[in-house]
Amino acid sequence: CCGTGALARVLARRGANVTAIDRAPMIDLARSRTPSHLGIDYRVGDLQWLSPRGFDVAIAVSGLHELADSLARIAAAVRPGGRIVIVDRAGPWWSALSEIRRVVDRSLPGAVVRRHLGWRYSARWTRPV
């Protein structure tokens, strides 16, 4: 769920090798907004059928409500010692932070889930070595 690619561009400008995944309409928009010299690898796809591997970090912004069923796949995508970072907004799809913790913990045991201002929350998980 790279969306318009804003975070992907920030990370690439800071020297990261970035693979950004989303569905076709968003990838097209992200590509159109990204200078080619940043070298971002945009991929059209859905984590329900993609099986990426070997990432140092996987980041999901405003996407857990769409990715809850894919958390185990995302966990498998990061290398041992790699990290998953989720930042989202609790909304009508989540009734309480306890539900978010339950959903995250099902696939990412030991993840740290925190509440932030403005109905936001974050989850961090490191894949065991």
PDB file of C-alpha atoms in Angstrom:
ATOM      1  CA  CYS A   1       0.000   0.000   0.000  1.00  0.00           C
ATOM      2  CA  CYS A   2       2.502   2.629  -1.125  1.00  0.00           C
ATOM      3  CA  GLY A   3      -0.296   4.946  -2.206  1.00  0.00           C
ATOM      4  CA  THR A   4       0.988   7.996  -4.049  1.00  0.00           C
ATOM      5  CA  GLY A   5       4.592   7.054  -3.236  1.00  0.00           C
ATOM      6  CA  ALA A   6       5.289  10.016  -0.938  1.00  0.00           C
ATOM      7  CA  LEU A   7       7.031   7.950   1.752  1.00  0.00           C
ATOM      8  CA  ALA A   8       8.823   5.848  -0.878  1.00  0.00           C
ATOM      9  CA  ARG A   9      10.307   9.036  -2.357  1.00  0.00           C
ATOM     10  CA  VAL A  10      11.440  10.304   1.061  1.00  0.00           C
ATOM     11  CA  LEU A  11      13.155   6.996   1.816  1.00  0.00           C
ATOM     12  CA  ALA A  12      14.791   6.827  -1.625  1.00  0.00           C
ATOM     13  CA  ARG A  13      16.108  10.389  -1.259  1.00  0.00           C
ATOM     14  CA  ARG A  14      17.719   9.278   2.010  1.00  0.00           C
ATOM     15  CA  GLY A  15      19.532   6.454   0.260  1.00  0.00           C
ATOM     16  CA  ALA A  16      17.208   3.484   0.786  1.00  0.00           C
ATOM     17  CA  ASN A  17      16.599   0.924  -1.938  1.00  0.00           C
ATOM     18  CA  VAL A  18      12.810   1.005  -2.126  1.00  0.00           C
ATOM     19  CA  THR A  19      10.315  -1.489  -3.498  1.00  0.00           C
ATOM     20  CA  ALA A  20       6.812  -0.006  -3.409  1.00  0.00           C
ATOM     21  CA  ILE A  21       3.778  -2.226  -3.893  1.00  0.00           C
ATOM     22  CA  ASP A  22       0.157  -1.249  -4.507  1.00  0.00           C
ATOM     23  CA  ARG A  23      -2.676  -1.822  -6.905  1.00  0.00           C
ATOM     24  CA  ALA A  24      -2.544  -0.449 -10.458  1.00  0.00           C
ATOM     25  CA  PRO A  25      -4.261   2.941 -10.129  1.00  0.00           C
ATOM     26  CA  MET A  26      -2.092   4.004  -7.189  1.00  0.00           C
ATOM     27  CA  ILE A  27       1.147   2.694  -8.686  1.00  0.00           C
ATOM     28  CA  ASP A  28       0.468   4.659 -11.867  1.00  0.00           C
ATOM     29  CA  LEU A  29       0.004   7.829  -9.801  1.00  0.00           C
ATOM     30  CA  ALA A  30       3.113   7.118  -7.704  1.00  0.00           C
ATOM     31  CA  ARG A  31       5.226   6.525 -10.813  1.00  0.00           C
ATOM     32  CA  SER A  32       4.014   9.754 -12.384  1.00  0.00           C
ATOM     33  CA  ARG A  33       5.094  11.709  -9.302  1.00  0.00           C
ATOM     34  CA  THR A  34       8.526  10.099  -8.946  1.00  0.00           C
ATOM     35  CA  PRO A  35      11.696  11.329 -10.641  1.00  0.00           C
ATOM     36  CA  SER A  36      13.379   8.397 -12.405  1.00  0.00           C
ATOM     37  CA  HIS A  37      16.751   9.060 -10.729  1.00  0.00           C
ATOM     38  CA  LEU A  38      15.300   7.865  -7.396  1.00  0.00           C
ATOM     39  CA  GLY A  39      15.237   4.312  -8.753  1.00  0.00           C
ATOM     40  CA  ILE A  40      12.144   3.186  -6.855  1.00  0.00           C
ATOM     41  CA  ASP A  41      10.968  -0.274  -7.905  1.00  0.00           C
ATOM     42  CA  TYR A  42       7.199   0.169  -8.181  1.00  0.00           C
ATOM     43  CA  ARG A  43       5.284  -3.092  -8.433  1.00  0.00           C
ATOM     44  CA  VAL A  44       1.639  -3.605  -9.189  1.00  0.00           C
ATOM     45  CA  GLY A  45       0.299  -6.274  -6.936  1.00  0.00           C
ATOM     46  CA  ASP A  46      -1.735  -7.458  -4.033  1.00  0.00           C
ATOM     47  CA  LEU A  47      -0.112  -9.086  -1.035  1.00  0.00           C
ATOM     48  CA  GLN A  48      -2.702 -11.831  -1.227  1.00  0.00           C
ATOM     49  CA  TRP A  49      -0.731 -13.322  -4.125  1.00  0.00           C
ATOM     50  CA  LEU A  50       2.727 -11.737  -3.938  1.00  0.00           C
ATOM     51  CA  SER A  51       5.437 -13.471  -1.914  1.00  0.00           C
ATOM     52  CA  PRO A  52       8.269 -10.946  -1.558  1.00  0.00           C
ATOM     53  CA  ARG A  53      11.299 -11.931   0.565  1.00  0.00           C
ATOM     54  CA  GLY A  54      14.463 -10.482   2.089  1.00  0.00           C
ATOM     55  CA  PHE A  55      13.411  -6.960   3.067  1.00  0.00           C
ATOM     56  CA  ASP A  56      15.094  -5.123   5.946  1.00  0.00           C
ATOM     57  CA  VAL A  57      11.934  -3.141   6.702  1.00  0.00           C
ATOM     58  CA  ALA A  58       8.307  -3.320   5.612  1.00  0.00           C
ATOM     59  CA  ILE A  59       6.221  -0.199   6.192  1.00  0.00           C
ATOM     60  CA  ALA A  60       2.450   0.106   5.965  1.00  0.00           C
ATOM     61  CA  VAL A  61       0.865   3.534   6.352  1.00  0.00           C
ATOM     62  CA  SER A  62      -2.913   3.761   6.615  1.00  0.00           C
ATOM     63  CA  GLY A  63      -3.339   0.236   5.384  1.00  0.00           C
ATOM     64  CA  LEU A  64      -3.802  -2.228   8.246  1.00  0.00           C
ATOM     65  CA  HIS A  65      -7.546  -2.292   7.754  1.00  0.00           C
ATOM     66  CA  GLU A  66      -6.816  -3.599   4.253  1.00  0.00           C
ATOM     67  CA  LEU A  67      -3.800  -5.725   5.186  1.00  0.00           C
ATOM     68  CA  ALA A  68      -4.931  -7.520   8.348  1.00  0.00           C
ATOM     69  CA  ASP A  69      -5.245 -10.824   6.486  1.00  0.00           C
ATOM     70  CA  SER A  70      -1.804 -10.314   4.909  1.00  0.00           C
ATOM     71  CA  LEU A  71       0.269  -9.670   8.052  1.00  0.00           C
ATOM     72  CA  ALA A  72       1.738 -13.189   8.059  1.00  0.00           C
ATOM     73  CA  ARG A  73       2.814 -12.684   4.421  1.00  0.00           C
ATOM     74  CA  ILE A  74       4.386  -9.341   5.307  1.00  0.00           C
ATOM     75  CA  ALA A  75       6.182 -10.962   8.268  1.00  0.00           C
ATOM     76  CA  ALA A  76       7.609 -13.593   5.914  1.00  0.00           C
ATOM     77  CA  ALA A  77       8.854 -10.829   3.597  1.00  0.00           C
ATOM     78  CA  VAL A  78      11.296  -9.385   6.141  1.00  0.00           C
ATOM     79  CA  ARG A  79      14.619 -11.046   6.850  1.00  0.00           C
ATOM     80  CA  PRO A  80      15.450 -12.309  10.368  1.00  0.00           C
ATOM     81  CA  GLY A  81      16.124  -9.200  12.447  1.00  0.00           C
ATOM     82  CA  GLY A  82      14.049  -7.138   9.979  1.00  0.00           C
ATOM     83  CA  ARG A  83      11.252  -4.903  11.137  1.00  0.00           C
ATOM     84  CA  ILE A  84       7.642  -4.165  10.289  1.00  0.00           C
ATOM     85  CA  VAL A  85       6.304  -0.698  11.030  1.00  0.00           C
ATOM     86  CA  ILE A  86       2.597   0.062  10.749  1.00  0.00           C
ATOM     87  CA  VAL A  87       1.112   3.521  11.202  1.00  0.00           C
ATOM     88  CA  ASP A  88      -2.620   3.875  10.814  1.00  0.00           C
ATOM     89  CA  ARG A  89      -5.716   5.604  12.067  1.00  0.00           C
ATOM     90  CA  ALA A  90      -8.302   3.782  14.124  1.00  0.00           C
ATOM     91  CA  GLY A  91     -11.592   4.267  12.353  1.00  0.00           C
ATOM     92  CA  PRO A  92     -14.931   2.628  11.776  1.00  0.00           C
ATOM     93  CA  TRP A  93     -13.210  -0.624  10.735  1.00  0.00           C
ATOM     94  CA  TRP A  94     -11.672  -1.004  14.237  1.00  0.00           C
ATOM     95  CA  SER A  95     -13.783  -0.745  17.359  1.00  0.00           C
ATOM     96  CA  ALA A  96     -10.962  -0.382  19.880  1.00  0.00           C
ATOM     97  CA  LEU A  97      -7.202  -0.442  20.291  1.00  0.00           C
ATOM     98  CA  SER A  98      -7.613  -3.834  21.995  1.00  0.00           C
ATOM     99  CA  GLU A  99      -9.017  -5.213  18.719  1.00  0.00           C
ATOM    100  CA  ILE A 100      -6.076  -3.760  16.790  1.00  0.00           C
ATOM    101  CA  ARG A 101      -3.685  -5.411  19.258  1.00  0.00           C
ATOM    102  CA  ARG A 102      -5.499  -8.738  18.869  1.00  0.00           C
ATOM    103  CA  VAL A 103      -5.327  -8.586  15.045  1.00  0.00           C
ATOM    104  CA  VAL A 104      -1.654  -7.573  15.019  1.00  0.00           C
ATOM    105  CA  ASP A 105      -0.630 -10.106  17.669  1.00  0.00           C
ATOM    106  CA  ARG A 106      -2.237 -12.963  15.737  1.00  0.00           C
ATOM    107  CA  SER A 107       0.433 -12.672  12.999  1.00  0.00           C
ATOM    108  CA  LEU A 108       3.116 -10.593  14.712  1.00  0.00           C
ATOM    109  CA  PRO A 109       3.449 -11.988  18.246  1.00  0.00           C
ATOM    110  CA  GLY A 110       5.154  -9.564  20.583  1.00  0.00           C
ATOM    111  CA  ALA A 111       4.495  -6.508  18.407  1.00  0.00           C
ATOM    112  CA  VAL A 112       4.418  -3.215  20.276  1.00  0.00           C
ATOM    113  CA  VAL A 113       1.174  -1.347  19.577  1.00  0.00           C
ATOM    114  CA  ARG A 114       0.888   2.259  20.751  1.00  0.00           C
ATOM    115  CA  ARG A 115      -1.872   4.836  20.641  1.00  0.00           C
ATOM    116  CA  HIS A 116      -1.059   8.334  19.365  1.00  0.00           C
ATOM    117  CA  LEU A 117      -2.954  11.597  19.070  1.00  0.00           C
ATOM    118  CA  GLY A 118      -5.818  11.966  16.623  1.00  0.00           C
ATOM    119  CA  TRP A 119      -7.019   8.346  16.642  1.00  0.00           C
ATOM    120  CA  ARG A 120      -3.669   7.232  15.296  1.00  0.00           C
ATOM    121  CA  TYR A 121      -1.702   4.198  16.397  1.00  0.00           C
ATOM    122  CA  SER A 122       1.511   2.455  15.458  1.00  0.00           C
ATOM    123  CA  ALA A 123       2.721  -1.117  15.617  1.00  0.00           C
ATOM    124  CA  ARG A 124       6.339  -2.239  15.522  1.00  0.00           C
ATOM    125  CA  TRP A 125       7.565  -5.798  15.213  1.00  0.00           C
ATOM    126  CA  THR A 126      11.027  -7.282  14.738  1.00  0.00           C
ATOM    127  CA  ARG A 127      11.328 -10.719  13.174  1.00  0.00           C
ATOM    128  CA  PRO A 128      13.248 -13.028  15.501  1.00  0.00           C
ATOM    129  CA  VAL A 129      16.756 -13.961  14.376  1.00  0.00           C
TER     130      VAL A 129
END
